[in-house]
Coordinates of C-alpha atoms in Angstrom, one line a residue:
X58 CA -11.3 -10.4 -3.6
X59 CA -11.4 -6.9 -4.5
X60 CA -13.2 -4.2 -2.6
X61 CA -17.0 -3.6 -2.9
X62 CA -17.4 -1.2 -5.8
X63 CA -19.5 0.8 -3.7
X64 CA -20.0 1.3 0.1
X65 CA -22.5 2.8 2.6
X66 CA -22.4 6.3 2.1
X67 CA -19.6 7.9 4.4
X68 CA -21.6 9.6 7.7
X69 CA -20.5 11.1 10.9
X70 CA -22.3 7.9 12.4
X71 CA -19.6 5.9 10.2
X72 CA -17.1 8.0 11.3
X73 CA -18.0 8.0 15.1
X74 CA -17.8 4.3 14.7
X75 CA -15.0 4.2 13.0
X76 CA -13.6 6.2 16.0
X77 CA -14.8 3.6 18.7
X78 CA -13.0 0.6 16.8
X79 CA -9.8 2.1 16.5
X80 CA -9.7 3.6 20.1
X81 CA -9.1 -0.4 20.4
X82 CA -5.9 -0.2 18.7
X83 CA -4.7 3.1 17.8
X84 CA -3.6 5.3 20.4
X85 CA -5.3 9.0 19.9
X86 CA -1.8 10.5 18.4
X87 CA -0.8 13.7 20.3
X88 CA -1.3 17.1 19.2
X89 CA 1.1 19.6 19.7
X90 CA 0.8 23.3 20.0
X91 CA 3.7 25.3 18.1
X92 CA 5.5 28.2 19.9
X93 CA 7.9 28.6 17.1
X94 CA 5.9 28.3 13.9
X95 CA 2.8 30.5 15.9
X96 CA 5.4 33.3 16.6
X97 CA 6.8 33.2 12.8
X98 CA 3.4 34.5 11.5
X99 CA 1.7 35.5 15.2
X100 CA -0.9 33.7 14.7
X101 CA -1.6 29.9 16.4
X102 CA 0.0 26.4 14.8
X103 CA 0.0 23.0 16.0
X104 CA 0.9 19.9 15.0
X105 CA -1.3 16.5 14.8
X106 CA 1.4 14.0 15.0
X107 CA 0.2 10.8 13.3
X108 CA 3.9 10.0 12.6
X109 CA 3.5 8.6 16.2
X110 CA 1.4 5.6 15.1
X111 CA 1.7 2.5 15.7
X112 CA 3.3 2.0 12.2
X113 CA 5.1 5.8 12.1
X114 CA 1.7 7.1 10.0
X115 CA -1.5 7.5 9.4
X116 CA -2.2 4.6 7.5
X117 CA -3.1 2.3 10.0
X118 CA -6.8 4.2 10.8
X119 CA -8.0 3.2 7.3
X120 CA -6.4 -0.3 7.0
X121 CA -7.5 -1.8 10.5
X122 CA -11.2 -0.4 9.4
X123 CA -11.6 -1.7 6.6
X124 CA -10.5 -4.9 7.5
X125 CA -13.1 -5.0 10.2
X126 CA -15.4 -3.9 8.0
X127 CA -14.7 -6.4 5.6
X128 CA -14.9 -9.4 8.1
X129 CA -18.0 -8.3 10.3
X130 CA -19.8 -8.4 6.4
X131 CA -18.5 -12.0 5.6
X132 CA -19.2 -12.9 9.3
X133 CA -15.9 -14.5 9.8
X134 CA -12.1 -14.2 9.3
X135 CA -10.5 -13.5 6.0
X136 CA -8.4 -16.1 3.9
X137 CA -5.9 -13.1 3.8
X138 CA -5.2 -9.5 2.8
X139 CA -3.1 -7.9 -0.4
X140 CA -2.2 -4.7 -1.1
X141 CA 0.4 -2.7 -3.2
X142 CA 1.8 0.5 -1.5
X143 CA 5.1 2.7 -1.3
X144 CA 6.0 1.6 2.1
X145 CA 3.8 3.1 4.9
X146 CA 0.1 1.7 3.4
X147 CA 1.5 -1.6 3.4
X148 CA 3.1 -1.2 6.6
X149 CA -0.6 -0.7 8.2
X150 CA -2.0 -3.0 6.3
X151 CA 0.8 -5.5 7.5
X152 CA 0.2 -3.9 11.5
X153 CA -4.2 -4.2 10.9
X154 CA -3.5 -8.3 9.4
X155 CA -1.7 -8.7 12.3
X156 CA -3.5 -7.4 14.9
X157 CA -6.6 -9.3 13.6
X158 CA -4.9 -12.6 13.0
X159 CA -5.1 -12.6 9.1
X160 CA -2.4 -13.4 7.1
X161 CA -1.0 -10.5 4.5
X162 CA 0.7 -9.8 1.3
X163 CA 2.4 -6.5 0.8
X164 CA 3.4 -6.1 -2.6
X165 CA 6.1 -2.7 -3.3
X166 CA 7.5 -1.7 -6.2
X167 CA 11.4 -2.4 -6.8
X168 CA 14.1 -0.7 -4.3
X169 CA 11.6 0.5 -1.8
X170 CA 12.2 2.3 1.3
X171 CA 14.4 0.4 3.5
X172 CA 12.8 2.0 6.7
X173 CA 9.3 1.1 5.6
X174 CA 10.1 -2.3 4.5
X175 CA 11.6 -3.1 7.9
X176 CA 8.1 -1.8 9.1
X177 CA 6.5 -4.4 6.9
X178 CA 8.6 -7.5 7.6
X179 CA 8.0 -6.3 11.9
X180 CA 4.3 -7.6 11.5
X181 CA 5.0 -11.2 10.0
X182 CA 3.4 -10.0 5.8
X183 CA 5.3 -12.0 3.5
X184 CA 7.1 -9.0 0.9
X185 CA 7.1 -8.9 -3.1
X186 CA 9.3 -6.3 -4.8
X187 CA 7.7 -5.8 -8.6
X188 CA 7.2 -3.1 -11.1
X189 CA 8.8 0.2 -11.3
X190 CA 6.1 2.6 -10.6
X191 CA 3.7 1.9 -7.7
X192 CA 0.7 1.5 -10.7
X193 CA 2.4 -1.2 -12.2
X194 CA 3.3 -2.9 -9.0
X195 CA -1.1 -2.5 -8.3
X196 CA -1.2 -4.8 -11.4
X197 CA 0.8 -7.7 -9.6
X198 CA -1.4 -7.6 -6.6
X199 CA -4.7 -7.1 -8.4
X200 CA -3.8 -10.4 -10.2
X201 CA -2.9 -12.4 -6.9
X202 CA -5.9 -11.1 -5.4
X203 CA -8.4 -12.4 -7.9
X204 CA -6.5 -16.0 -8.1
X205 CA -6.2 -15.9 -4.1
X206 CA -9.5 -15.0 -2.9
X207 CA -7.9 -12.5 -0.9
X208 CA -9.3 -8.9 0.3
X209 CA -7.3 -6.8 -2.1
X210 CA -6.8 -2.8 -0.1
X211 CA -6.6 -0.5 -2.4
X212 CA -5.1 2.4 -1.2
X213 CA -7.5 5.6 -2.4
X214 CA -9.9 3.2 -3.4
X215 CA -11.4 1.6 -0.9
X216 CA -13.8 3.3 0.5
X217 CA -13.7 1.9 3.7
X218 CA -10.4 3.4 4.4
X219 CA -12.1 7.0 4.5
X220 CA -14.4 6.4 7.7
X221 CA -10.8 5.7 9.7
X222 CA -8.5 9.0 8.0
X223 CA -12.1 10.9 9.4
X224 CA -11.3 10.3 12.9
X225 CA -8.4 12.5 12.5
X226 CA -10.4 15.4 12.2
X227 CA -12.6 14.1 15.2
X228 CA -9.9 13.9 17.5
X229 CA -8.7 17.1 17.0
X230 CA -12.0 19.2 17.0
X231 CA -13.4 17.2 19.8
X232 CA -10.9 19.4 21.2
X233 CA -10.7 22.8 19.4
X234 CA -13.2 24.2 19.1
X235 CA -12.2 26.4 15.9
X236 CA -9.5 26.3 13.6
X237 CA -8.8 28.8 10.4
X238 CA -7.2 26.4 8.2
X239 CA -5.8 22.5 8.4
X240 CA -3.1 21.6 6.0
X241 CA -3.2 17.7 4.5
X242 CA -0.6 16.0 2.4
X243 CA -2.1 14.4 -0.5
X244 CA -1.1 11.1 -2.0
X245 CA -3.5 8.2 -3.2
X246 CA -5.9 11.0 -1.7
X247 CA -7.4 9.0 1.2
X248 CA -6.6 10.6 4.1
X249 CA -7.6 14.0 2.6
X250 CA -11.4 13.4 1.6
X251 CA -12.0 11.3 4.7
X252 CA -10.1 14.0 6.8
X253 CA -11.9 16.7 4.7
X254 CA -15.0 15.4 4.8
X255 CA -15.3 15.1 9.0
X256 CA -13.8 18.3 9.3
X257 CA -16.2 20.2 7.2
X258 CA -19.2 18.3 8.7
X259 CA -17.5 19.3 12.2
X260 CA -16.7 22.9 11.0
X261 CA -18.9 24.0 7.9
X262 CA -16.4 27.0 6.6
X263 CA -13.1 25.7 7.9
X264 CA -10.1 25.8 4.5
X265 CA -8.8 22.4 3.8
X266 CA -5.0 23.1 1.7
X267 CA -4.1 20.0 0.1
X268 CA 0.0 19.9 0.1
X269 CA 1.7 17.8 -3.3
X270 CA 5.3 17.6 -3.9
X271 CA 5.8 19.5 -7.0
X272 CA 7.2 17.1 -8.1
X273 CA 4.4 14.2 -8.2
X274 CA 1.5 16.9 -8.9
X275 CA -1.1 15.0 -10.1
X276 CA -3.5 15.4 -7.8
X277 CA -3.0 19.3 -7.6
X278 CA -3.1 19.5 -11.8
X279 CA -6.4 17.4 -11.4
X280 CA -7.6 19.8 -9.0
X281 CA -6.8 22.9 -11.0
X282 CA -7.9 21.3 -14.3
X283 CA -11.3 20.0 -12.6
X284 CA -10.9 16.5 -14.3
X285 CA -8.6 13.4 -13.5
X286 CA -5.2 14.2 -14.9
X287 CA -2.0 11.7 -15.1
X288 CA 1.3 12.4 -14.9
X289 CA 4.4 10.9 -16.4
X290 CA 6.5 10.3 -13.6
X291 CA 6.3 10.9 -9.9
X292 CA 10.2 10.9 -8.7
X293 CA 10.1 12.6 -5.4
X294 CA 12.2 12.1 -2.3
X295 CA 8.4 12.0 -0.2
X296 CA 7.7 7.9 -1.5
X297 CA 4.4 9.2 0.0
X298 CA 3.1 11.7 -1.9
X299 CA 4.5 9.8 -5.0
X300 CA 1.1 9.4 -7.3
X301 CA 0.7 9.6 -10.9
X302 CA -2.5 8.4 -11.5
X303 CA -6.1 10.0 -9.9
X304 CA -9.6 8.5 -10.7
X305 CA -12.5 11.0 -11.5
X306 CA -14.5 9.8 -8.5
X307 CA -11.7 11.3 -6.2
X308 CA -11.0 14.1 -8.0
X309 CA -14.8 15.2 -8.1
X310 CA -14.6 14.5 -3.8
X311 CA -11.6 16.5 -3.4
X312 CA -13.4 19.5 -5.8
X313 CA -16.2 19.5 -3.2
X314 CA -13.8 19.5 0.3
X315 CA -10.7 21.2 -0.9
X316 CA -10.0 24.5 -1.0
X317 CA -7.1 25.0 -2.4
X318 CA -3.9 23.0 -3.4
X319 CA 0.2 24.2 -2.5
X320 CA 2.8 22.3 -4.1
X321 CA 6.3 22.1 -2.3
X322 CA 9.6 21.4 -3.5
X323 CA 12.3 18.6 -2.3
X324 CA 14.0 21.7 -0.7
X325 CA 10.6 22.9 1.2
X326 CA 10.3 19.7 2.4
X327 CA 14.1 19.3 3.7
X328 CA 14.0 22.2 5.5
X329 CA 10.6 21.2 6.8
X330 CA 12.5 18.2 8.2
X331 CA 15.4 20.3 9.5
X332 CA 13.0 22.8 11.1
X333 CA 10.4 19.9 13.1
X334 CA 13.7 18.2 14.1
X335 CA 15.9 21.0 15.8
X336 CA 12.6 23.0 17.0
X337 CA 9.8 20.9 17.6
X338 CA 11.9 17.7 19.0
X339 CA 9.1 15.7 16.4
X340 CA 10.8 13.7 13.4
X341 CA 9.3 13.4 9.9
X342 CA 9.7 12.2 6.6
X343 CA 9.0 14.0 3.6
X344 CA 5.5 13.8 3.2
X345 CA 5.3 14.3 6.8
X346 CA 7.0 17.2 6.6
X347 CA 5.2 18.6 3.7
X348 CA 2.6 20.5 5.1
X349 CA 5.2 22.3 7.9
X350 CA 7.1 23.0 4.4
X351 CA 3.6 24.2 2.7
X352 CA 3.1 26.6 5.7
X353 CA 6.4 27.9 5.8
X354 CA 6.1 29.0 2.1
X355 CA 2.7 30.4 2.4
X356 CA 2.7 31.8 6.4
X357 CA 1.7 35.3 5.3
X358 CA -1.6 34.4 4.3
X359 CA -2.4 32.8 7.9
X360 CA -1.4 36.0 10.2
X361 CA -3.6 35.7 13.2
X362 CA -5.5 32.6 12.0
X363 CA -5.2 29.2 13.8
X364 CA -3.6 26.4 11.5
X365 CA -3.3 23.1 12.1
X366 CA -0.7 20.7 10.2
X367 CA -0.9 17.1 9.2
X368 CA 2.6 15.3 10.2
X369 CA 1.6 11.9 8.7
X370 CA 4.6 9.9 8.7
X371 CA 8.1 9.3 10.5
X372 CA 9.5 6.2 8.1
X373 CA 12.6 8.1 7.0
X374 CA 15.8 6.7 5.8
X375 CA 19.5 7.8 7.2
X376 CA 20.3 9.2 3.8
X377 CA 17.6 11.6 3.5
X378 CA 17.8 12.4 7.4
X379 CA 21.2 13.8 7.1
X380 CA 20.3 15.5 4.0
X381 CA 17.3 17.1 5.8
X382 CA 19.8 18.1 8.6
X383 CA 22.4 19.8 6.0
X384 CA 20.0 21.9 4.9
X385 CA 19.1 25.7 6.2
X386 CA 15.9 25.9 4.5
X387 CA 12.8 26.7 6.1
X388 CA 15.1 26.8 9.5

C-alpha cells in the first residue's frame, strides 16, 4: 500500500492540526538560546533541539502524522507499516507503529548505524538489512509493500510527512516573534519544505539555508542547477544527510522556499559535534550538527541578525563521538 500520489494541499490549517495531534505524543522539543555562538558573530543564535525527541530526531513529527492520517481515511487500523530509511526515519516510523498499535517493517540498507538500529529494535519493528545504498534498499520495501498490503512511508515522498516537519517552525515562532535566518539540514528533503513552508507563511521574508554534507550534495547541485540532479555516491559520516537521488517535484518546492544552500565538510561537521558538546552541554550527530557547522563557516554574513539552527538528531555511534571530541575544529 503505497502512499496517495497526491494529498490535500499542505495549509497552515493542516499544519495547525498537525500540531494538535502530535502535542499527543511529541513533547514540544526545547529551544535553546546560545551565549557562545551569539557572542562569536554578536548577533543572536539558538538552538531548536529536535535531537531530544522521543526517537533522538525529528523524524517522528512526520511518521506519527502520516500514519494518523492514513488510518482516520481508511476509518480503521492498518494491516502494518514499511519503510526503508538510514536509521532515524525508520526509528520514527518504528516509535509512530508503536504508539498506534500497528505492526512495522523497517527495512536499512547493509551495516547500518548501530545506535539507530538499537532505536529501531526498542519499539518492537521487525529489522531487514538489504542493499548497499539506501535507493536500492527502497526497492526491497516497495516490493513487500505491494505484496503485503502494507502503508509503505516513503521518506520525502509522502506528503503527509510535511504537515508534521511544519510544526517545527510553529513552535518556534509561536514564540519569536522574528528571526533573520533558520538553518535546516537537508536529506530526503522533508523536513526542509514542510519546515520552510510554515516558516515563510509565519514570516513572509525570513532566509531558509538548506545545509548538505559536501559530500552527498545532491540536493544542493539540484538546487544550483534548477532541475533534479543524481549523484553517484553519497559516503558521508552524517547517515542522515546521505541522498543521491532527488525527484523534480521536491526540487521545484525547495526552488520556491529555499534561499540558499551551504555544503559542510566531515571536518565542519566534527567540530560542530566537538563545539555543541563542550559548550552547549547538547549532543549531536552529524547531520545534527550540520547546521551549527554551516554557521560556523559562514557567521560573518549573520552579524547582528538572529539565527536559528536545526539540531535534528542525537543517534551517534562511539566511534564517530570520540572522533568528534579529537577534533579542534569549529571549537
Amino acid at each position: 500500500m503505497a502512499a496517495p500520489a497526491s494529498a490535500a494541499p499542505l495549509t497552515m490549517d493542516r499544519v495547525r492540526a498537525a500540531q494538535s495531534v502530535l502535542r499527543q505524543v511529541v513533547p514540544e522539543s526545547r529551544f535553546l538560546g546560545s551565549t557562545k555562538l551569539s557572542g562569536r558573530g554578536g548577533g543572536w543564535v539558538y538552538l531548536k533541539l529536535e535531537s531530544e525527541g522521543p526517537t533522538g530526531s525529528f523524524k517522528v513529527r512526520g511518521a506519527y502524522h502520516a500514519i494518523d492520517v492514513r488510518q482516520k481515511l481508511i476509518g480503521g487500523k492498518l494491516p502494518g507499516v514499511v519503510t526503508s530509511s538510514t536509521g532515524n526515519h525508520g526509528a520514527a516510523v518504528a516509535y509512530a507503529a508503536f504508539m498506534q498499535h500497528v505492526p512495522a517493517r523497517i527495512y536499512l540498507p547493509e551495516n547500518p548505524n548501530p545506535a539507530k538500529k538499537a532505536r529501531i529494535a526498542d519499539f518492537g519493528a521487525e529489522i531487514v538489512e538489504v542493499g548497499k545504498f539506501l535507493e536500492e534498499t527502497r526497492q526491497h520495501a516497495a516490493k513487500f509493500a505491494e505484496e503485503s498490503g502494507w502503508y509503505n512511508i516513503v521518506d520525502g515522498s509522502d506528503p503527509e510527512m510535511l504537515p508534521g516537519t511544519a510544526t517545527i517552525a510553529c513552535e518556534i515562532l509561536d514564540k519569536l516573534h522574528h528571526v533573520d535566518v533558520f538553518f535546516v539540514p537537508v536529506g530526503d528533503s522533508s523536513l526542509i519544505r514542510g519546515f520552510a513552508f510554515a516558516a515563510k507563511q509565519l514570516l513572509p521574508g525570513v532566509k531558509i539555508v538548506g545545509v548538505q554534507a559536501e559530500r552527498a550534495p545532491a540536493y544542493a547541485l539540484s538546487f544550483a542547477k534548477g532541475h533534479a540532479t543524481s549523484t553517484d555516491c553519497s559516503d558521508t559520516i552524517a547517515d542522515g544527510l546521505s541522498v543521491r537521488d532527488t525527484t523534480e517535484e521536491n526540487v521545484r518546492e525547495i526552488a520556491t522556499l529555499v534561499d540558499e544552500f551551504v555544503l559542510v565538510s566531515e571536518e565542519d561537521m566534527l567540530g560542530a559535534m566537538r563545539h555543541l558538546i563542550l559548550q552547549e552541554h547538547v549532543l549531536a550527530e552529524p547531520a545534527g550538527a550540520a547546521t551549527t557547522a554551516a554557521f560556523l563557516k559562514t557567521e560573518g554574513n549573520y552579524a547582528k541578525k538572529m539565527a536559528v539552527l536545526l539540531v535534528t538528531g542525537s543517534n551517534v555511534t562511539e566511534e564517530v563521538l570520540l572522533r568528534a571530541l579529537q577534533t579542534r575544529s569549529g571549537s
